[in-house]
mmCIF file with all atom_site columns, C-alpha atoms in Angstrom:
data_model
loop_
_atom_site.group_PDB
_atom_site.id
_atom_site.type_symbol
_atom_site.label_atom_id
_atom_site.label_alt_id
_atom_site.label_comp_id
_atom_site.label_asym_id
_atom_site.label_entity_id
_atom_site.label_seq_id
_atom_site.pdbx_PDB_ins_code
_atom_site.Cartn_x
_atom_site.Cartn_y
_atom_site.Cartn_z
_atom_site.occupancy
_atom_site.B_iso_or_equiv
_atom_site.pdbx_formal_charge
_atom_site.auth_seq_id
_atom_site.auth_comp_id
_atom_site.auth_asym_id
_atom_site.auth_atom_id
_atom_site.pdbx_PDB_model_num
ATOM 1   C CA . PRO A 1 1   ? -2.896  2.981   -2.115 1.00 0.00 ? 1   PRO A CA 1
ATOM 2   C CA . ILE A 1 2   ? -6.367  3.328   -0.645 1.00 0.00 ? 2   ILE A CA 1
ATOM 3   C CA . GLY A 1 3   ? -7.747  0.426   -2.670 1.00 0.00 ? 3   GLY A CA 1
ATOM 4   C CA . HIS A 1 4   ? -9.983  2.358   -5.060 1.00 0.00 ? 4   HIS A CA 1
ATOM 5   C CA . GLY A 1 5   ? -8.527  2.348   -8.571 1.00 0.00 ? 5   GLY A CA 1
ATOM 6   C CA . GLU A 1 6   ? -9.795  5.735   -9.753 1.00 0.00 ? 6   GLU A CA 1
ATOM 7   C CA . ALA A 1 7   ? -8.925  7.495   -6.493 1.00 0.00 ? 7   ALA A CA 1
ATOM 8   C CA . ASP A 1 8   ? -5.456  5.914   -6.401 1.00 0.00 ? 8   ASP A CA 1
ATOM 9   C CA . LEU A 1 9   ? -4.897  7.046   -9.998 1.00 0.00 ? 9   LEU A CA 1
ATOM 10  C CA . CYS A 1 10  ? -5.854  10.640  -9.104 1.00 0.00 ? 10  CYS A CA 1
ATOM 11  C CA . LEU A 1 11  ? -3.581  10.451  -6.056 1.00 0.00 ? 11  LEU A CA 1
ATOM 12  C CA . LYS A 1 12  ? -0.708  9.125   -8.211 1.00 0.00 ? 12  LYS A CA 1
ATOM 13  C CA . GLY A 1 13  ? -0.575  5.825   -6.362 1.00 0.00 ? 13  GLY A CA 1
ATOM 14  C CA . GLY A 1 14  ? -2.281  6.624   -3.077 1.00 0.00 ? 14  GLY A CA 1
ATOM 15  C CA . LEU A 1 15  ? -2.264  8.953   -0.090 1.00 0.00 ? 15  LEU A CA 1
ATOM 16  C CA . GLN A 1 16  ? 1.005   10.664  0.614  1.00 0.00 ? 16  GLN A CA 1
ATOM 17  C CA . HIS A 1 17  ? 2.459   9.958   4.071  1.00 0.00 ? 17  HIS A CA 1
ATOM 18  C CA . GLY A 1 18  ? 3.576   12.727  6.376  1.00 0.00 ? 18  GLY A CA 1
ATOM 19  C CA . VAL A 1 19  ? 1.204   15.378  5.002  1.00 0.00 ? 19  VAL A CA 1
ATOM 20  C CA . LEU A 1 20  ? -2.087  16.765  6.277  1.00 0.00 ? 20  LEU A CA 1
ATOM 21  C CA . HIS A 1 21  ? -5.363  15.360  4.895  1.00 0.00 ? 21  HIS A CA 1
ATOM 22  C CA . GLU A 1 22  ? -8.815  16.768  5.683  1.00 0.00 ? 22  GLU A CA 1
ATOM 23  C CA . VAL A 1 23  ? -12.137 14.902  5.640  1.00 0.00 ? 23  VAL A CA 1
ATOM 24  C CA . PHE A 1 24  ? -15.507 16.649  5.846  1.00 0.00 ? 24  PHE A CA 1
ATOM 25  C CA . ALA A 1 25  ? -18.751 14.853  6.589  1.00 0.00 ? 25  ALA A CA 1
ATOM 26  C CA . ALA A 1 26  ? -21.762 15.678  4.471  1.00 0.00 ? 26  ALA A CA 1
ATOM 27  C CA . ILE A 1 27  ? -24.617 16.731  6.778  1.00 0.00 ? 27  ILE A CA 1
ATOM 28  C CA . GLY A 1 28  ? -26.148 13.597  8.291  1.00 0.00 ? 28  GLY A CA 1
ATOM 29  C CA . HIS A 1 29  ? -23.227 11.404  7.179  1.00 0.00 ? 29  HIS A CA 1
ATOM 30  C CA . GLU A 1 30  ? -20.905 11.864  10.141 1.00 0.00 ? 30  GLU A CA 1
ATOM 31  C CA . ALA A 1 31  ? -20.705 8.104   10.781 1.00 0.00 ? 31  ALA A CA 1
ATOM 32  C CA . ALA A 1 32  ? -19.653 7.491   7.165  1.00 0.00 ? 32  ALA A CA 1
ATOM 33  C CA . ALA A 1 33  ? -16.895 10.101  7.399  1.00 0.00 ? 33  ALA A CA 1
ATOM 34  C CA . THR A 1 34  ? -15.749 8.626   10.709 1.00 0.00 ? 34  THR A CA 1
ATOM 35  C CA . GLY A 1 35  ? -15.534 5.137   9.198  1.00 0.00 ? 35  GLY A CA 1
ATOM 36  C CA . PHE A 1 36  ? -13.735 6.502   6.136  1.00 0.00 ? 36  PHE A CA 1
ATOM 37  C CA . VAL A 1 37  ? -11.117 8.278   8.253  1.00 0.00 ? 37  VAL A CA 1
ATOM 38  C CA . ALA A 1 38  ? -10.657 5.217   10.473 1.00 0.00 ? 38  ALA A CA 1
ATOM 39  C CA . GLY A 1 39  ? -9.974  3.107   7.399  1.00 0.00 ? 39  GLY A CA 1
ATOM 40  C CA . LEU A 1 40  ? -7.482  5.606   5.987  1.00 0.00 ? 40  LEU A CA 1
ATOM 41  C CA . ALA A 1 41  ? -5.689  6.064   9.310  1.00 0.00 ? 41  ALA A CA 1
ATOM 42  C CA . ILE A 1 42  ? -5.242  2.343   9.871  1.00 0.00 ? 42  ILE A CA 1
ATOM 43  C CA . ARG A 1 43  ? -4.271  1.780   6.220  1.00 0.00 ? 43  ARG A CA 1
ATOM 44  C CA . VAL A 1 44  ? -1.559  4.466   6.069  1.00 0.00 ? 44  VAL A CA 1
ATOM 45  C CA . GLY A 1 45  ? -0.289  3.513   9.513  1.00 0.00 ? 45  GLY A CA 1
ATOM 46  C CA . ALA A 1 46  ? 0.755   0.035   8.310  1.00 0.00 ? 46  ALA A CA 1
ATOM 47  C CA . ASP A 1 47  ? 1.602   -1.934  11.468 1.00 0.00 ? 47  ASP A CA 1
ATOM 48  C CA . LYS A 1 48  ? 1.788   1.110   13.724 1.00 0.00 ? 48  LYS A CA 1
ATOM 49  C CA . HIS A 1 49  ? -0.869  2.476   16.044 1.00 0.00 ? 49  HIS A CA 1
ATOM 50  C CA . ALA A 1 50  ? -3.144  5.374   15.164 1.00 0.00 ? 50  ALA A CA 1
ATOM 51  C CA . LEU A 1 51  ? -4.076  8.052   17.709 1.00 0.00 ? 51  LEU A CA 1
ATOM 52  C CA . TRP A 1 52  ? -7.621  9.489   17.578 1.00 0.00 ? 52  TRP A CA 1
ATOM 53  C CA . ILE A 1 53  ? -8.041  12.845  19.329 1.00 0.00 ? 53  ILE A CA 1
ATOM 54  C CA . ARG A 1 54  ? -11.594 14.023  19.930 1.00 0.00 ? 54  ARG A CA 1
ATOM 55  C CA . GLN A 1 55  ? -13.320 16.547  22.129 1.00 0.00 ? 55  GLN A CA 1
ATOM 56  C CA . ASP A 1 56  ? -15.288 15.409  25.170 1.00 0.00 ? 56  ASP A CA 1
ATOM 57  C CA . PHE A 1 57  ? -18.680 16.339  23.731 1.00 0.00 ? 57  PHE A CA 1
ATOM 58  C CA . SER A 1 58  ? -18.121 14.544  20.399 1.00 0.00 ? 58  SER A CA 1
ATOM 59  C CA . THR A 1 59  ? -19.468 11.285  21.777 1.00 0.00 ? 59  THR A CA 1
ATOM 60  C CA . HIS A 1 60  ? -22.748 12.998  22.679 1.00 0.00 ? 60  HIS A CA 1
ATOM 61  C CA . GLU A 1 61  ? -23.000 14.877  19.385 1.00 0.00 ? 61  GLU A CA 1
ATOM 62  C CA . PHE A 1 62  ? -21.751 12.274  16.902 1.00 0.00 ? 62  PHE A CA 1
ATOM 63  C CA . GLY A 1 63  ? -21.590 8.960   18.749 1.00 0.00 ? 63  GLY A CA 1
ATOM 64  C CA . ALA A 1 64  ? -18.813 6.897   20.256 1.00 0.00 ? 64  ALA A CA 1
ATOM 65  C CA . LEU A 1 65  ? -16.218 5.008   18.284 1.00 0.00 ? 65  LEU A CA 1
ATOM 66  C CA . SER A 1 66  ? -17.292 1.377   18.284 1.00 0.00 ? 66  SER A CA 1
ATOM 67  C CA . PRO A 1 67  ? -14.658 -1.366  18.510 1.00 0.00 ? 67  PRO A CA 1
ATOM 68  C CA . THR A 1 68  ? -17.209 -3.811  17.039 1.00 0.00 ? 68  THR A CA 1
ATOM 69  C CA . GLY A 1 69  ? -17.887 -1.402  14.183 1.00 0.00 ? 69  GLY A CA 1
ATOM 70  C CA . LEU A 1 70  ? -14.160 -1.096  13.511 1.00 0.00 ? 70  LEU A CA 1
ATOM 71  C CA . LEU A 1 71  ? -13.865 -4.893  13.422 1.00 0.00 ? 71  LEU A CA 1
ATOM 72  C CA . GLU A 1 72  ? -16.762 -5.061  10.952 1.00 0.00 ? 72  GLU A CA 1
ATOM 73  C CA . LEU A 1 73  ? -14.862 -2.611  8.746  1.00 0.00 ? 73  LEU A CA 1
ATOM 74  C CA . GLY A 1 74  ? -11.882 -4.962  8.890  1.00 0.00 ? 74  GLY A CA 1
ATOM 75  C CA . LEU A 1 75  ? -9.887  -2.773  11.267 1.00 0.00 ? 75  LEU A CA 1
ATOM 76  C CA . ASP A 1 76  ? -8.199  -3.939  14.442 1.00 0.00 ? 76  ASP A CA 1
ATOM 77  C CA . PRO A 1 77  ? -9.444  -1.704  17.286 1.00 0.00 ? 77  PRO A CA 1
ATOM 78  C CA . ALA A 1 78  ? -6.365  -2.681  19.324 1.00 0.00 ? 78  ALA A CA 1
ATOM 79  C CA . ARG A 1 79  ? -4.318  -0.504  16.933 1.00 0.00 ? 79  ARG A CA 1
ATOM 80  C CA . LEU A 1 80  ? -6.372  2.601   17.751 1.00 0.00 ? 80  LEU A CA 1
ATOM 81  C CA . LEU A 1 81  ? -5.558  4.813   20.740 1.00 0.00 ? 81  LEU A CA 1
ATOM 82  C CA . LEU A 1 82  ? -8.221  7.294   21.859 1.00 0.00 ? 82  LEU A CA 1
ATOM 83  C CA . LEU A 1 83  ? -7.508  10.635  23.539 1.00 0.00 ? 83  LEU A CA 1
ATOM 84  C CA . SER A 1 84  ? -10.336 12.822  24.801 1.00 0.00 ? 84  SER A CA 1
ATOM 85  C CA . VAL A 1 85  ? -9.653  16.554  25.193 1.00 0.00 ? 85  VAL A CA 1
ATOM 86  C CA . SER A 1 86  ? -11.808 19.404  26.460 1.00 0.00 ? 86  SER A CA 1
ATOM 87  C CA . ASN A 1 87  ? -11.463 21.799  23.511 1.00 0.00 ? 87  ASN A CA 1
ATOM 88  C CA . ALA A 1 88  ? -9.998  22.342  20.036 1.00 0.00 ? 88  ALA A CA 1
ATOM 89  C CA . HIS A 1 89  ? -6.948  24.159  21.422 1.00 0.00 ? 89  HIS A CA 1
ATOM 90  C CA . ASP A 1 90  ? -5.985  21.132  23.559 1.00 0.00 ? 90  ASP A CA 1
ATOM 91  C CA . GLY A 1 91  ? -6.675  18.822  20.609 1.00 0.00 ? 91  GLY A CA 1
ATOM 92  C CA . LEU A 1 92  ? -4.357  20.750  18.300 1.00 0.00 ? 92  LEU A CA 1
ATOM 93  C CA . ARG A 1 93  ? -1.641  20.890  20.955 1.00 0.00 ? 93  ARG A CA 1
ATOM 94  C CA . ALA A 1 94  ? -1.911  17.131  21.566 1.00 0.00 ? 94  ALA A CA 1
ATOM 95  C CA . ALA A 1 95  ? -1.822  16.498  17.813 1.00 0.00 ? 95  ALA A CA 1
ATOM 96  C CA . SER A 1 96  ? 1.367   18.544  17.421 1.00 0.00 ? 96  SER A CA 1
ATOM 97  C CA . ASP A 1 97  ? 3.014   16.523  20.181 1.00 0.00 ? 97  ASP A CA 1
ATOM 98  C CA . ALA A 1 98  ? 1.750   13.207  18.766 1.00 0.00 ? 98  ALA A CA 1
ATOM 99  C CA . LEU A 1 99  ? 3.080   13.992  15.290 1.00 0.00 ? 99  LEU A CA 1
ATOM 100 C CA . SER A 1 100 ? 6.595   13.955  16.741 1.00 0.00 ? 100 SER A CA 1
ATOM 101 C CA . CYS A 1 101 ? 6.183   10.291  17.755 1.00 0.00 ? 101 CYS A CA 1
ATOM 102 C CA . ALA A 1 102 ? 7.554   7.968   15.065 1.00 0.00 ? 102 ALA A CA 1
ATOM 103 C CA . ALA A 1 103 ? 5.837   5.012   16.783 1.00 0.00 ? 103 ALA A CA 1
ATOM 104 C CA . LEU A 1 104 ? 2.510   6.302   15.446 1.00 0.00 ? 104 LEU A CA 1
ATOM 105 C CA . GLY A 1 105 ? 1.440   5.784   11.858 1.00 0.00 ? 105 GLY A CA 1
ATOM 106 C CA . ALA A 1 106 ? -1.421  8.282   11.853 1.00 0.00 ? 106 ALA A CA 1
ATOM 107 C CA . VAL A 1 107 ? -3.128  10.891  14.006 1.00 0.00 ? 107 VAL A CA 1
ATOM 108 C CA . VAL A 1 108 ? -6.809  11.731  13.601 1.00 0.00 ? 108 VAL A CA 1
ATOM 109 C CA . ILE A 1 109 ? -7.827  15.130  14.935 1.00 0.00 ? 109 ILE A CA 1
ATOM 110 C CA . GLU A 1 110 ? -11.618 15.288  15.160 1.00 0.00 ? 110 GLU A CA 1
ATOM 111 C CA . ILE A 1 111 ? -12.666 18.932  15.334 1.00 0.00 ? 111 ILE A CA 1
ATOM 112 C CA . PRO A 1 112 ? -16.393 19.667  15.150 1.00 0.00 ? 112 PRO A CA 1
ATOM 113 C CA . GLY A 1 113 ? -17.557 23.041  13.904 1.00 0.00 ? 113 GLY A CA 1
ATOM 114 C CA . SER A 1 114 ? -15.235 25.851  12.907 1.00 0.00 ? 114 SER A CA 1
ATOM 115 C CA . PRO A 1 115 ? -13.291 27.054  15.950 1.00 0.00 ? 115 PRO A CA 1
ATOM 116 C CA . LYS A 1 116 ? -11.249 30.218  15.371 1.00 0.00 ? 116 LYS A CA 1
ATOM 117 C CA . ILE A 1 117 ? -8.105  28.472  16.560 1.00 0.00 ? 117 ILE A CA 1
ATOM 118 C CA . LEU A 1 118 ? -8.176  26.163  13.515 1.00 0.00 ? 118 LEU A CA 1
ATOM 119 C CA . ASP A 1 119 ? -6.808  28.685  11.051 1.00 0.00 ? 119 ASP A CA 1
ATOM 120 C CA . LEU A 1 120 ? -4.131  28.738  8.346  1.00 0.00 ? 120 LEU A CA 1
ATOM 121 C CA . THR A 1 121 ? -1.385  29.033  10.960 1.00 0.00 ? 121 THR A CA 1
ATOM 122 C CA . ALA A 1 122 ? -2.663  25.974  12.864 1.00 0.00 ? 122 ALA A CA 1
ATOM 123 C CA . SER A 1 123 ? -2.861  23.860  9.708  1.00 0.00 ? 123 SER A CA 1
ATOM 124 C CA . ARG A 1 124 ? 0.649   24.976  8.731  1.00 0.00 ? 124 ARG A CA 1
ATOM 125 C CA . ARG A 1 125 ? 1.956   23.884  12.143 1.00 0.00 ? 125 ARG A CA 1
ATOM 126 C CA . LEU A 1 126 ? 0.346   20.460  11.700 1.00 0.00 ? 126 LEU A CA 1
ATOM 127 C CA . THR A 1 127 ? 1.800   20.166  8.193  1.00 0.00 ? 127 THR A CA 1
ATOM 128 C CA . LEU A 1 128 ? 5.304   21.010  9.395  1.00 0.00 ? 128 LEU A CA 1
ATOM 129 C CA . ALA A 1 129 ? 5.058   18.652  12.389 1.00 0.00 ? 129 ALA A CA 1
ATOM 130 C CA . ALA A 1 130 ? 3.876   15.803  10.138 1.00 0.00 ? 130 ALA A CA 1
ATOM 131 C CA . THR A 1 131 ? 6.912   16.033  7.862  1.00 0.00 ? 131 THR A CA 1
ATOM 132 C CA . GLN A 1 132 ? 9.386   15.595  10.734 1.00 0.00 ? 132 GLN A CA 1
ATOM 133 C CA . LYS A 1 133 ? 8.595   11.924  11.532 1.00 0.00 ? 133 LYS A CA 1
ATOM 134 C CA . SER A 1 134 ? 6.398   11.072  8.501  1.00 0.00 ? 134 SER A CA 1
ATOM 135 C CA . VAL A 1 135 ? 3.341   10.564  10.693 1.00 0.00 ? 135 VAL A CA 1
ATOM 136 C CA . THR A 1 136 ? 0.160   11.203  8.701  1.00 0.00 ? 136 THR A CA 1
ATOM 137 C CA . PRO A 1 137 ? -2.428  13.540  10.255 1.00 0.00 ? 137 PRO A CA 1
ATOM 138 C CA . PHE A 1 138 ? -6.113  13.553  9.316  1.00 0.00 ? 138 PHE A CA 1
ATOM 139 C CA . LEU A 1 139 ? -8.422  16.407  10.270 1.00 0.00 ? 139 LEU A CA 1
ATOM 140 C CA . LEU A 1 140 ? -11.940 15.034  10.639 1.00 0.00 ? 140 LEU A CA 1
ATOM 141 C CA . ARG A 1 141 ? -14.330 17.966  10.310 1.00 0.00 ? 141 ARG A CA 1
ATOM 142 C CA . LEU A 1 142 ? -17.894 17.356  11.443 1.00 0.00 ? 142 LEU A CA 1
ATOM 143 C CA . GLY A 1 143 ? -20.452 20.137  11.067 1.00 0.00 ? 143 GLY A CA 1
ATOM 144 C CA . ALA A 1 144 ? -17.896 22.389  9.378  1.00 0.00 ? 144 ALA A CA 1
ATOM 145 C CA . ARG A 1 145 ? -17.181 23.993  6.014  1.00 0.00 ? 145 ARG A CA 1
ATOM 146 C CA . PRO A 1 146 ? -13.872 24.037  4.147  1.00 0.00 ? 146 PRO A CA 1
ATOM 147 C CA . GLU A 1 147 ? -11.619 27.008  4.802  1.00 0.00 ? 147 GLU A CA 1
ATOM 148 C CA . ILE A 1 148 ? -8.145  28.017  3.665  1.00 0.00 ? 148 ILE A CA 1
ATOM 149 C CA . SER A 1 149 ? -5.555  25.549  4.942  1.00 0.00 ? 149 SER A CA 1
ATOM 150 C CA . THR A 1 150 ? -2.378  23.711  4.018  1.00 0.00 ? 150 THR A CA 1
ATOM 151 C CA . VAL A 1 151 ? -3.992  20.299  3.511  1.00 0.00 ? 151 VAL A CA 1
ATOM 152 C CA . GLU A 1 152 ? -2.682  18.022  0.773  1.00 0.00 ? 152 GLU A CA 1
ATOM 153 C CA . THR A 1 153 ? -6.069  16.414  0.096  1.00 0.00 ? 153 THR A CA 1
ATOM 154 C CA . ARG A 1 154 ? -9.605  17.384  1.049  1.00 0.00 ? 154 ARG A CA 1
ATOM 155 C CA . TRP A 1 155 ? -12.465 14.880  1.040  1.00 0.00 ? 155 TRP A CA 1
ATOM 156 C CA . LEU A 1 156 ? -16.240 15.264  1.349  1.00 0.00 ? 156 LEU A CA 1
ATOM 157 C CA . VAL A 1 157 ? -17.676 11.936  2.492  1.00 0.00 ? 157 VAL A CA 1
ATOM 158 C CA . ARG A 1 158 ? -21.208 10.598  2.536  1.00 0.00 ? 158 ARG A CA 1
ATOM 159 C CA . GLY A 1 159 ? -22.524 7.082   2.865  1.00 0.00 ? 159 GLY A CA 1
ATOM 160 C CA . ALA A 1 160 ? -23.584 5.164   -0.226 1.00 0.00 ? 160 ALA A CA 1
ATOM 161 C CA . VAL A 1 161 ? -25.779 2.126   -0.814 1.00 0.00 ? 161 VAL A CA 1
ATOM 162 C CA . SER A 1 162 ? -23.871 -1.073  -0.061 1.00 0.00 ? 162 SER A CA 1
ATOM 163 C CA . PRO A 1 163 ? -23.977 -3.877  -2.590 1.00 0.00 ? 163 PRO A CA 1
ATOM 164 C CA . THR A 1 164 ? -25.761 -6.733  -0.794 1.00 0.00 ? 164 THR A CA 1
ATOM 165 C CA . GLN A 1 165 ? -24.437 -10.262 -0.776 1.00 0.00 ? 165 GLN A CA 1
ATOM 166 C CA . ASN A 1 166 ? -26.918 -13.066 -0.045 1.00 0.00 ? 166 ASN A CA 1
ATOM 167 C CA . ASP A 1 167 ? -28.504 -12.263 3.319  1.00 0.00 ? 167 ASP A CA 1
ATOM 168 C CA . ASP A 1 168 ? -25.554 -10.175 4.448  1.00 0.00 ? 168 ASP A CA 1
ATOM 169 C CA . TRP A 1 169 ? -25.648 -6.406  4.966  1.00 0.00 ? 169 TRP A CA 1
ATOM 170 C CA . GLY A 1 170 ? -22.944 -5.952  2.342  1.00 0.00 ? 170 GLY A CA 1
ATOM 171 C CA . HIS A 1 171 ? -19.705 -4.016  2.598  1.00 0.00 ? 171 HIS A CA 1
ATOM 172 C CA . PRO A 1 172 ? -19.764 -0.333  3.578  1.00 0.00 ? 172 PRO A CA 1
ATOM 173 C CA . ALA A 1 173 ? -19.604 2.122   0.708  1.00 0.00 ? 173 ALA A CA 1
ATOM 174 C CA . PHE A 1 174 ? -18.593 5.780   0.838  1.00 0.00 ? 174 PHE A CA 1
#
């Protein structure tokens, strides 16, 4: 379960493990989508580590992953491994290898834009690799539009107004 009653009902109990999920960021809401994916990856991974694969330039374009921010979301940054690659091809290859590692609970593949290499064949390879060890992959798509793929679920995420509590910022809302 992801902890949202209506979403869990639609998902028939929650996110399925060992299948490909895709998350798109609404324009200007890349940080919200990143936080959403981080929460899902840690949640489905149970007590295992999650691997986050991102391209070198992603930090400059969309910001760095913040351990403090993860802690504020209630996530343990010690459970997140970060791999930086030079291009989408290397990211997809690393993801395929990582999905064969049963010690991981989830793999996040952050792919900005719409590179030609991320086609139906690539998503099918990720789907097949995920089923072997029941590791759950998430494609985080920033600055991209949905295309044909083999994903089990597809999400469009944007930030929402947090309910405030006293003088606190409130909990994040997506």
